[in-house]
Structures are given as structure tokens and as C-alpha cells.
PDB file of C-alpha atoms in Angstrom:
ATOM      1  CA  UNK A  83     -33.049 -11.554  -5.492  1.00 69.00           C
ATOM      2  CA  UNK A  84     -30.384 -13.539  -7.331  1.00 91.00           C
ATOM      3  CA  UNK A  85     -28.613 -12.010 -10.318  1.00 96.00           C
ATOM      4  CA  UNK A  86     -28.721 -15.265 -12.333  1.00 98.00           C
ATOM      5  CA  UNK A  87     -30.782 -18.432 -12.017  1.00 98.00           C
ATOM      6  CA  UNK A  88     -29.486 -21.520 -13.789  1.00 98.00           C
ATOM      7  CA  UNK A  89     -32.040 -24.205 -14.625  1.00 98.00           C
ATOM      8  CA  UNK A  90     -31.224 -27.809 -15.351  1.00 98.00           C
ATOM      9  CA  UNK A  91     -33.190 -29.131 -18.335  1.00 98.00           C
ATOM     10  CA  UNK A  92     -33.889 -32.886 -18.251  1.00 96.00           C
ATOM     11  CA  UNK A  93     -36.051 -33.784 -15.276  1.00 95.00           C
ATOM     12  CA  UNK A  94     -36.464 -30.092 -14.438  1.00 97.00           C
ATOM     13  CA  UNK A  95     -38.003 -28.422 -17.498  1.00 98.00           C
ATOM     14  CA  UNK A  96     -38.661 -31.424 -19.750  1.00 98.00           C
ATOM     15  CA  UNK A  97     -39.690 -34.938 -18.711  1.00 96.00           C
ATOM     16  CA  UNK A  98     -36.745 -36.901 -20.064  1.00 94.00           C
ATOM     17  CA  UNK A  99     -37.447 -40.092 -18.126  1.00 94.00           C
ATOM     18  CA  UNK A 100     -40.976 -40.573 -19.470  1.00 95.00           C
ATOM     19  CA  UNK A 101     -39.764 -39.996 -23.038  1.00 96.00           C
ATOM     20  CA  UNK A 102     -37.033 -42.611 -22.622  1.00 96.00           C
ATOM     21  CA  UNK A 103     -39.470 -45.086 -21.097  1.00 95.00           C
ATOM     22  CA  UNK A 104     -41.897 -44.635 -23.984  1.00 97.00           C
ATOM     23  CA  UNK A 105     -39.210 -45.111 -26.622  1.00 97.00           C
ATOM     24  CA  UNK A 106     -37.451 -48.052 -25.032  1.00 96.00           C
ATOM     25  CA  UNK A 107     -40.787 -49.661 -24.121  1.00 96.00           C
ATOM     26  CA  UNK A 108     -41.867 -49.689 -27.759  1.00 97.00           C
ATOM     27  CA  UNK A 109     -38.509 -51.128 -28.815  1.00 97.00           C
ATOM     28  CA  UNK A 110     -38.717 -53.936 -26.270  1.00 96.00           C
ATOM     29  CA  UNK A 111     -42.323 -54.711 -27.189  1.00 96.00           C
ATOM     30  CA  UNK A 112     -41.281 -55.093 -30.833  1.00 95.00           C
ATOM     31  CA  UNK A 113     -38.397 -57.459 -29.999  1.00 96.00           C
ATOM     32  CA  UNK A 114     -39.715 -61.046 -29.733  1.00 94.00           C
ATOM     33  CA  UNK A 115     -36.214 -62.527 -29.485  1.00 95.00           C
ATOM     34  CA  UNK A 116     -35.141 -60.529 -26.434  1.00 96.00           C
ATOM     35  CA  UNK A 117     -32.895 -62.491 -24.089  1.00 95.00           C
ATOM     36  CA  UNK A 118     -34.132 -60.929 -20.834  1.00 96.00           C
ATOM     37  CA  UNK A 119     -37.433 -59.818 -19.248  1.00 96.00           C
ATOM     38  CA  UNK A 120     -38.656 -56.305 -20.096  1.00 95.00           C
ATOM     39  CA  UNK A 121     -37.815 -54.747 -16.726  1.00 94.00           C
ATOM     40  CA  UNK A 122     -34.283 -56.108 -16.860  1.00 95.00           C
ATOM     41  CA  UNK A 123     -33.874 -54.646 -20.324  1.00 96.00           C
ATOM     42  CA  UNK A 124     -35.121 -51.252 -19.157  1.00 94.00           C
ATOM     43  CA  UNK A 125     -32.692 -51.275 -16.241  1.00 93.00           C
ATOM     44  CA  UNK A 126     -29.854 -52.260 -18.565  1.00 95.00           C
ATOM     45  CA  UNK A 127     -30.689 -49.387 -20.936  1.00 95.00           C
ATOM     46  CA  UNK A 128     -30.514 -46.870 -18.080  1.00 93.00           C
ATOM     47  CA  UNK A 129     -27.195 -48.348 -16.963  1.00 94.00           C
ATOM     48  CA  UNK A 130     -25.776 -48.014 -20.462  1.00 95.00           C
ATOM     49  CA  UNK A 131     -27.114 -44.471 -20.826  1.00 93.00           C
ATOM     50  CA  UNK A 132     -25.374 -43.386 -17.631  1.00 91.00           C
ATOM     51  CA  UNK A 133     -22.116 -45.152 -18.518  1.00 95.00           C
ATOM     52  CA  UNK A 134     -21.748 -43.824 -22.033  1.00 95.00           C
ATOM     53  CA  UNK A 135     -23.022 -40.352 -21.169  1.00 92.00           C
ATOM     54  CA  UNK A 136     -20.171 -40.125 -18.659  1.00 91.00           C
ATOM     55  CA  UNK A 137     -17.761 -41.081 -21.449  1.00 94.00           C
ATOM     56  CA  UNK A 138     -19.193 -38.375 -23.706  1.00 91.00           C
ATOM     57  CA  UNK A 139     -18.971 -35.749 -20.960  1.00 88.00           C
ATOM     58  CA  UNK A 140     -15.364 -36.774 -20.253  1.00 89.00           C
ATOM     59  CA  UNK A 141     -14.513 -36.103 -23.903  1.00 89.00           C
ATOM     60  CA  UNK A 142     -13.854 -39.775 -24.654  1.00 93.00           C
ATOM     61  CA  UNK A 143     -16.351 -39.935 -27.525  1.00 93.00           C
ATOM     62  CA  UNK A 144     -18.745 -37.824 -29.576  1.00 91.00           C
ATOM     63  CA  UNK A 145     -22.455 -37.576 -28.799  1.00 91.00           C
ATOM     64  CA  UNK A 146     -23.217 -39.845 -31.768  1.00 94.00           C
ATOM     65  CA  UNK A 147     -20.598 -42.361 -30.628  1.00 96.00           C
ATOM     66  CA  UNK A 148     -22.063 -42.503 -27.124  1.00 95.00           C
ATOM     67  CA  UNK A 149     -25.306 -43.678 -28.747  1.00 96.00           C
ATOM     68  CA  UNK A 150     -23.423 -46.252 -30.826  1.00 97.00           C
ATOM     69  CA  UNK A 151     -21.636 -47.638 -27.786  1.00 97.00           C
ATOM     70  CA  UNK A 152     -24.929 -48.012 -25.982  1.00 96.00           C
ATOM     71  CA  UNK A 153     -26.450 -49.808 -28.935  1.00 96.00           C
ATOM     72  CA  UNK A 154     -23.534 -52.225 -29.393  1.00 97.00           C
ATOM     73  CA  UNK A 155     -24.158 -53.501 -25.874  1.00 96.00           C
ATOM     74  CA  UNK A 156     -27.953 -53.377 -25.983  1.00 97.00           C
ATOM     75  CA  UNK A 157     -28.772 -55.019 -29.324  1.00 97.00           C
ATOM     76  CA  UNK A 158     -27.527 -58.496 -28.306  1.00 96.00           C
ATOM     77  CA  UNK A 159     -29.904 -58.299 -25.330  1.00 96.00           C
ATOM     78  CA  UNK A 160     -32.720 -57.768 -27.849  1.00 96.00           C
ATOM     79  CA  UNK A 161     -31.561 -60.829 -29.760  1.00 96.00           C
ATOM     80  CA  UNK A 162     -30.336 -58.682 -32.650  1.00 95.00           C
ATOM     81  CA  UNK A 163     -26.830 -58.516 -34.131  1.00 95.00           C
ATOM     82  CA  UNK A 164     -25.060 -55.206 -33.695  1.00 95.00           C
ATOM     83  CA  UNK A 165     -23.994 -53.757 -37.057  1.00 95.00           C
ATOM     84  CA  UNK A 166     -20.311 -52.955 -37.434  1.00 94.00           C
ATOM     85  CA  UNK A 167     -21.027 -49.907 -39.566  1.00 97.00           C
ATOM     86  CA  UNK A 168     -21.386 -46.640 -37.593  1.00 96.00           C
ATOM     87  CA  UNK A 169     -23.842 -45.479 -40.259  1.00 97.00           C
ATOM     88  CA  UNK A 170     -26.131 -48.459 -39.656  1.00 97.00           C
ATOM     89  CA  UNK A 171     -25.980 -47.889 -35.903  1.00 97.00           C
ATOM     90  CA  UNK A 172     -26.844 -44.218 -36.440  1.00 97.00           C
ATOM     91  CA  UNK A 173     -29.773 -45.189 -38.655  1.00 97.00           C
ATOM     92  CA  UNK A 174     -31.090 -47.624 -36.018  1.00 97.00           C
ATOM     93  CA  UNK A 175     -30.904 -44.956 -33.317  1.00 96.00           C
ATOM     94  CA  UNK A 176     -32.580 -42.364 -35.539  1.00 96.00           C
ATOM     95  CA  UNK A 177     -35.387 -44.587 -36.800  1.00 96.00           C
ATOM     96  CA  UNK A 178     -36.186 -46.807 -33.854  1.00 96.00           C
ATOM     97  CA  UNK A 179     -35.250 -44.723 -30.831  1.00 97.00           C
ATOM     98  CA  UNK A 180     -34.976 -40.990 -31.488  1.00 96.00           C
ATOM     99  CA  UNK A 181     -38.191 -40.737 -33.496  1.00 96.00           C
ATOM    100  CA  UNK A 182     -40.323 -41.972 -30.590  1.00 97.00           C
ATOM    101  CA  UNK A 183     -38.122 -40.338 -27.953  1.00 97.00           C
ATOM    102  CA  UNK A 184     -38.447 -36.872 -29.500  1.00 97.00           C
ATOM    103  CA  UNK A 185     -42.176 -37.263 -30.126  1.00 97.00           C
ATOM    104  CA  UNK A 186     -42.550 -38.137 -26.429  1.00 98.00           C
ATOM    105  CA  UNK A 187     -40.911 -35.005 -25.040  1.00 98.00           C
ATOM    106  CA  UNK A 188     -43.221 -33.248 -22.594  1.00 97.00           C
ATOM    107  CA  UNK A 189     -42.701 -29.961 -20.807  1.00 98.00           C
ATOM    108  CA  UNK A 190     -43.716 -30.038 -17.150  1.00 98.00           C
ATOM    109  CA  UNK A 191     -46.844 -27.920 -16.559  1.00 98.00           C
ATOM    110  CA  UNK A 192     -45.187 -25.818 -13.837  1.00 98.00           C
ATOM    111  CA  UNK A 193     -42.385 -24.543 -16.085  1.00 98.00           C
ATOM    112  CA  UNK A 194     -43.969 -21.694 -18.017  1.00 97.00           C
ATOM    113  CA  UNK A 195     -45.928 -20.304 -15.029  1.00 97.00           C
ATOM    114  CA  UNK A 196     -42.674 -20.174 -13.050  1.00 97.00           C
ATOM    115  CA  UNK A 197     -40.779 -18.434 -15.851  1.00 97.00           C
ATOM    116  CA  UNK A 198     -43.591 -15.942 -16.377  1.00 97.00           C
ATOM    117  CA  UNK A 199     -43.632 -15.061 -12.677  1.00 96.00           C
ATOM    118  CA  UNK A 200     -39.868 -14.566 -12.653  1.00 95.00           C
ATOM    119  CA  UNK A 201     -40.130 -12.372 -15.750  1.00 93.00           C
ATOM    120  CA  UNK A 202     -42.616 -10.061 -14.017  1.00 92.00           C
ATOM    121  CA  UNK A 203     -40.532  -9.498 -10.883  1.00 91.00           C
ATOM    122  CA  UNK A 204     -39.511  -5.855 -10.312  1.00 87.00           C
ATOM    123  CA  UNK A 205     -35.854  -6.933 -10.071  1.00 87.00           C
ATOM    124  CA  UNK A 206     -36.057  -9.933 -12.291  1.00 91.00           C
ATOM    125  CA  UNK A 207     -33.054 -12.249 -12.416  1.00 95.00           C
ATOM    126  CA  UNK A 208     -31.392 -13.258 -15.645  1.00 97.00           C
ATOM    127  CA  UNK A 209     -32.128 -16.859 -16.577  1.00 98.00           C
ATOM    128  CA  UNK A 210     -29.951 -19.508 -18.211  1.00 98.00           C
ATOM    129  CA  UNK A 211     -30.204 -23.221 -18.884  1.00 98.00           C
ATOM    130  CA  UNK A 212     -27.229 -25.243 -17.637  1.00 98.00           C
ATOM    131  CA  UNK A 213     -27.349 -28.776 -19.006  1.00 97.00           C
ATOM    132  CA  UNK A 214     -24.985 -31.647 -19.740  1.00 95.00           C
ATOM    133  CA  UNK A 215     -26.931 -32.636 -22.844  1.00 93.00           C
ATOM    134  CA  UNK A 216     -26.109 -32.233 -26.514  1.00 93.00           C
ATOM    135  CA  UNK A 217     -26.536 -28.542 -27.437  1.00 95.00           C
ATOM    136  CA  UNK A 218     -28.530 -29.149 -30.615  1.00 95.00           C
ATOM    137  CA  UNK A 219     -30.919 -31.584 -28.959  1.00 95.00           C
ATOM    138  CA  UNK A 220     -31.371 -29.443 -25.853  1.00 97.00           C
ATOM    139  CA  UNK A 221     -32.131 -26.306 -27.831  1.00 97.00           C
ATOM    140  CA  UNK A 222     -34.633 -28.308 -29.879  1.00 97.00           C
ATOM    141  CA  UNK A 223     -36.471 -29.238 -26.681  1.00 97.00           C
ATOM    142  CA  UNK A 224     -36.632 -25.640 -25.518  1.00 98.00           C
ATOM    143  CA  UNK A 225     -37.771 -24.447 -28.953  1.00 98.00           C
ATOM    144  CA  UNK A 226     -40.481 -27.129 -29.098  1.00 97.00           C
ATOM    145  CA  UNK A 227     -42.151 -25.671 -26.010  1.00 98.00           C
ATOM    146  CA  UNK A 228     -41.502 -21.994 -26.684  1.00 97.00           C
ATOM    147  CA  UNK A 229     -39.041 -21.674 -23.807  1.00 98.00           C
ATOM    148  CA  UNK A 230     -35.966 -20.262 -25.562  1.00 97.00           C
ATOM    149  CA  UNK A 231     -37.228 -16.695 -25.250  1.00 96.00           C
ATOM    150  CA  UNK A 232     -37.001 -16.838 -21.454  1.00 97.00           C
ATOM    151  CA  UNK A 233     -33.291 -17.652 -21.320  1.00 98.00           C
ATOM    152  CA  UNK A 234     -30.313 -15.428 -21.942  1.00 97.00           C
ATOM    153  CA  UNK A 235     -28.126 -18.483 -22.613  1.00 98.00           C
ATOM    154  CA  UNK A 236     -28.226 -22.249 -23.044  1.00 98.00           C
ATOM    155  CA  UNK A 237     -24.964 -23.538 -21.607  1.00 98.00           C
ATOM    156  CA  UNK A 238     -23.660 -27.051 -22.308  1.00 96.00           C
ATOM    157  CA  UNK A 239     -20.226 -28.695 -22.052  1.00 94.00           C
ATOM    158  CA  UNK A 240     -19.653 -27.598 -25.658  1.00 92.00           C
ATOM    159  CA  UNK A 241     -19.818 -23.920 -24.681  1.00 92.00           C
ATOM    160  CA  UNK A 242     -18.210 -24.220 -21.255  1.00 95.00           C
ATOM    161  CA  UNK A 243     -15.537 -26.842 -21.837  1.00 92.00           C
ATOM    162  CA  UNK A 244     -16.769 -28.687 -18.748  1.00 93.00           C
ATOM    163  CA  UNK A 245     -19.834 -30.565 -17.541  1.00 93.00           C
ATOM    164  CA  UNK A 246     -21.675 -30.533 -14.270  1.00 94.00           C
ATOM    165  CA  UNK A 247     -20.697 -31.069 -11.494  1.00 92.00           C
ATOM    166  CA  UNK A 248     -17.545 -29.016 -12.242  1.00 93.00           C
ATOM    167  CA  UNK A 249     -19.031 -26.513 -14.718  1.00 96.00           C
ATOM    168  CA  UNK A 250     -20.430 -24.000 -12.232  1.00 98.00           C
ATOM    169  CA  UNK A 251     -17.494 -21.558 -12.101  1.00 97.00           C
ATOM    170  CA  UNK A 252     -17.331 -21.482 -15.906  1.00 97.00           C
ATOM    171  CA  UNK A 253     -21.102 -20.960 -16.125  1.00 98.00           C
ATOM    172  CA  UNK A 254     -20.914 -18.019 -13.721  1.00 98.00           C
ATOM    173  CA  UNK A 255     -18.074 -16.459 -15.704  1.00 97.00           C
ATOM    174  CA  UNK A 256     -20.035 -16.918 -18.907  1.00 97.00           C
ATOM    175  CA  UNK A 257     -23.001 -15.090 -17.351  1.00 98.00           C
ATOM    176  CA  UNK A 258     -20.750 -12.363 -15.883  1.00 98.00           C
ATOM    177  CA  UNK A 259     -21.779 -13.005 -12.318  1.00 98.00           C
ATOM    178  CA  UNK A 260     -20.290 -14.408  -9.140  1.00 97.00           C
ATOM    179  CA  UNK A 261     -21.292 -17.694  -7.520  1.00 97.00           C
ATOM    180  CA  UNK A 262     -22.717 -15.860  -4.497  1.00 96.00           C
ATOM    181  CA  UNK A 263     -25.201 -14.098  -6.803  1.00 97.00           C
ATOM    182  CA  UNK A 264     -26.228 -17.266  -8.652  1.00 97.00           C
ATOM    183  CA  UNK A 265     -28.837 -19.947  -8.008  1.00 97.00           C
ATOM    184  CA  UNK A 266     -28.941 -23.388  -9.579  1.00 98.00           C
ATOM    185  CA  UNK A 267     -32.218 -25.319  -9.741  1.00 98.00           C
ATOM    186  CA  UNK A 268     -32.349 -28.985 -10.696  1.00 97.00           C
ATOM    187  CA  UNK A 269     -33.680 -32.420  -9.931  1.00 95.00           C
ATOM    188  CA  UNK A 270     -30.350 -34.229  -9.411  1.00 92.00           C
ATOM    189  CA  UNK A 271     -29.343 -33.897  -5.785  1.00 92.00           C
ATOM    190  CA  UNK A 272     -25.643 -34.629  -6.275  1.00 91.00           C
ATOM    191  CA  UNK A 273     -24.820 -32.733  -9.473  1.00 93.00           C
ATOM    192  CA  UNK A 274     -27.458 -29.971  -9.412  1.00 95.00           C
ATOM    193  CA  UNK A 275     -27.608 -29.136  -5.717  1.00 95.00           C
ATOM    194  CA  UNK A 276     -24.659 -30.437  -3.727  1.00 95.00           C
ATOM    195  CA  UNK A 277     -22.074 -29.591  -6.384  1.00 96.00           C
ATOM    196  CA  UNK A 278     -23.568 -26.156  -6.988  1.00 97.00           C
ATOM    197  CA  UNK A 279     -23.518 -25.415  -3.264  1.00 97.00           C
ATOM    198  CA  UNK A 280     -19.876 -26.506  -3.002  1.00 97.00           C
ATOM    199  CA  UNK A 281     -19.073 -24.121  -5.859  1.00 97.00           C
ATOM    200  CA  UNK A 282     -20.582 -21.230  -3.891  1.00 97.00           C
ATOM    201  CA  UNK A 283     -23.972 -21.018  -5.621  1.00 97.00           C
ATOM    202  CA  UNK A 284     -27.338 -21.466  -3.943  1.00 96.00           C
ATOM    203  CA  UNK A 285     -28.410 -24.978  -4.948  1.00 96.00           C
ATOM    204  CA  UNK A 286     -32.147 -25.658  -4.899  1.00 97.00           C
ATOM    205  CA  UNK A 287     -33.451 -29.193  -5.280  1.00 96.00           C
ATOM    206  CA  UNK A 288     -36.574 -29.673  -7.385  1.00 97.00           C
ATOM    207  CA  UNK A 289     -37.969 -32.824  -5.818  1.00 95.00           C
ATOM    208  CA  UNK A 290     -40.577 -34.154  -8.238  1.00 93.00           C
ATOM    209  CA  UNK A 291     -41.093 -37.224  -6.060  1.00 91.00           C
ATOM    210  CA  UNK A 292     -39.184 -39.670  -8.243  1.00 86.00           C
ATOM    211  CA  UNK A 293     -35.552 -40.598  -8.643  1.00 81.00           C
ATOM    212  CA  UNK A 294     -34.553 -39.580 -12.181  1.00 74.00           C
ATOM    213  CA  UNK A 295     -32.429 -42.700 -12.810  1.00 72.00           C
ATOM    214  CA  UNK A 296     -34.100 -45.502 -10.870  1.00 76.00           C
ATOM    215  CA  UNK A 297     -37.717 -44.386 -11.057  1.00 79.00           C
ATOM    216  CA  UNK A 298     -38.026 -45.103  -7.341  1.00 83.00           C
ATOM    217  CA  UNK A 299     -38.853 -42.651  -4.546  1.00 87.00           C
ATOM    218  CA  UNK A 300     -36.779 -39.530  -4.102  1.00 87.00           C
ATOM    219  CA  UNK A 301     -33.843 -39.794  -1.696  1.00 84.00           C
ATOM    220  CA  UNK A 302     -34.283 -38.610   1.864  1.00 84.00           C
ATOM    221  CA  UNK A 303     -32.421 -35.427   2.728  1.00 87.00           C
ATOM    222  CA  UNK A 304     -31.929 -33.360   5.850  1.00 85.00           C
ATOM    223  CA  UNK A 305     -33.514 -29.980   6.441  1.00 84.00           C
ATOM    224  CA  UNK A 306     -30.410 -28.079   5.339  1.00 88.00           C
ATOM    225  CA  UNK A 307     -31.160 -28.894   1.696  1.00 91.00           C
ATOM    226  CA  UNK A 308     -33.177 -26.154  -0.010  1.00 92.00           C
ATOM    227  CA  UNK A 309     -36.080 -28.060  -1.548  1.00 94.00           C
ATOM    228  CA  UNK A 310     -39.151 -27.308  -3.634  1.00 95.00           C
ATOM    229  CA  UNK A 311     -41.722 -29.713  -5.063  1.00 95.00           C
ATOM    230  CA  UNK A 312     -42.916 -27.512  -7.947  1.00 96.00           C
ATOM    231  CA  UNK A 313     -41.173 -24.866  -9.997  1.00 97.00           C
ATOM    232  CA  UNK A 314     -44.053 -22.529  -9.262  1.00 97.00           C
ATOM    233  CA  UNK A 315     -42.793 -22.530  -5.650  1.00 96.00           C
ATOM    234  CA  UNK A 316     -39.449 -21.088  -6.752  1.00 96.00           C
ATOM    235  CA  UNK A 317     -40.200 -17.327  -6.769  1.00 93.00           C
ATOM    236  CA  UNK A 318     -41.603 -17.346  -3.228  1.00 90.00           C
ATOM    237  CA  UNK A 319     -38.790 -19.621  -2.064  1.00 88.00           C
ATOM    238  CA  UNK A 320     -36.198 -17.197  -3.417  1.00 87.00           C
ATOM    239  CA  UNK A 321     -37.893 -14.293  -1.669  1.00 81.00           C
ATOM    240  CA  UNK A 322     -37.973 -16.168   1.658  1.00 76.00           C
ATOM    241  CA  UNK A 323     -34.346 -17.243   1.520  1.00 67.00           C
ATOM    242  CA  UNK A 324     -33.076 -13.899   0.157  1.00 59.00           C
ATOM    243  CA  UNK A 325     -31.130 -15.881  -2.456  1.00 46.00           C
TER     244      UNK A 325
END
């Protein structure tokens, strides 16, 4: 059994995509002067989220500023002027986006059963969350669903000084283990599985049947990729693969 199992958070433990879709859907519905069809606006929002999240993870802006940058580009598409004041942009995000987004967080039903099974193993592994998200927001998600107690650490770029896909060595050092004794479980094939495997960990793909970014079908992979469809499959999978 592995010494440490790292879990991704968004798309793995908490349904980030559905929360975003609910929040942005309500915003679009309440915007009669939008300059593009709803689906185009949704696609544009995801594009902006990916772009400015990369900037935040690269240290080019704060977490609050990555929201502001997204909003400066998105508001004209809604037919609204973008305020110059950072405070007004922050207020817009807080009142019109984050309120609905945070209310829409949902924990996947297979999460707690998986964590309980791992906790009862005779040689139970230590568990940690490894996420690229904002530490305050990510801990709030885990606390909302009573998941913090299962994890020895919640590791973000703030603690590690690096983000996935390059954060794995630092995460292993932080957990006092070697890559060969660590497993990383996540829904993003490139950053959660392939990058973890290249770093010497055992990367396991949680394929929930949907592409996290596009909302389309999951990518096709070859049989060398370690894959599960539910987190409740993880304990047996670890036993079979001697991870």
C-alpha cells in the first residue's frame, strides 16, 4: 500500500464544473444586452478562467486579480461596462458570481465512502489534498463537506511554491515521502496523471466520463493509463496494482 495518496480537489472531490455552470448560467440569463449567444458566452468564460488561472499560478497576479482580469474581458460580452476600480470589480465577483458559485458546490457521493474505506485499512496510507486552487477557498470547500479531518495536509501553490504539473517533488518532500511511495489521483489526465507519473509517482486517472474543461466526453487513452471511474474503486485498485 502507498505511503501517501494525494487527491486533486476540483473535479475529483468537489464538482467544480457544475458550480461554475450554475453561476455563469444565472449571470447570462440576467443579462439582456449580451452580445453573443449563451453557449458562446459559456465557452468564453471557460477560456478566460483557464487563461487567467495560468497567470495566477505563474505568479503574474494575485488570486483576486485573476478574477478581475477575467471580468474585464467578460463584462463587455454581457453588454456591461467594466469598472476601472478594482474594488467595484471585486464587489461584482463577490455578489454576482461567488455567491451562487459557492452555494452550488457539491461533493461527489463517492468521496466519503472512499475516504472511510482508506481510513479503515490495516496499513492505511496518509492522505493529502494537492490542488492548484486558492488555499482559503479550497479549505472552505473541504470544511463545507466535513472532509478536512481525513487529510493530513492541504497543499496549494502557496505552501509549495509551485503548481501542478511541476509541484509533485515539493509535495512529496512536504509529506516526508518519496515519489515511489506516493499516489496521485485526479480527473485531469495531463496534470494529475501524466505529470505525476513523469515525476515518479503512481498517477491514477479518475475518469468521471466528462472532460472537465469542455464538458464533452472524456479523452480516449491506452491501457497503460491507470484508470478508475469511481473513487470507491480506488482501494481495490491500489491493492491490485500494489501501488
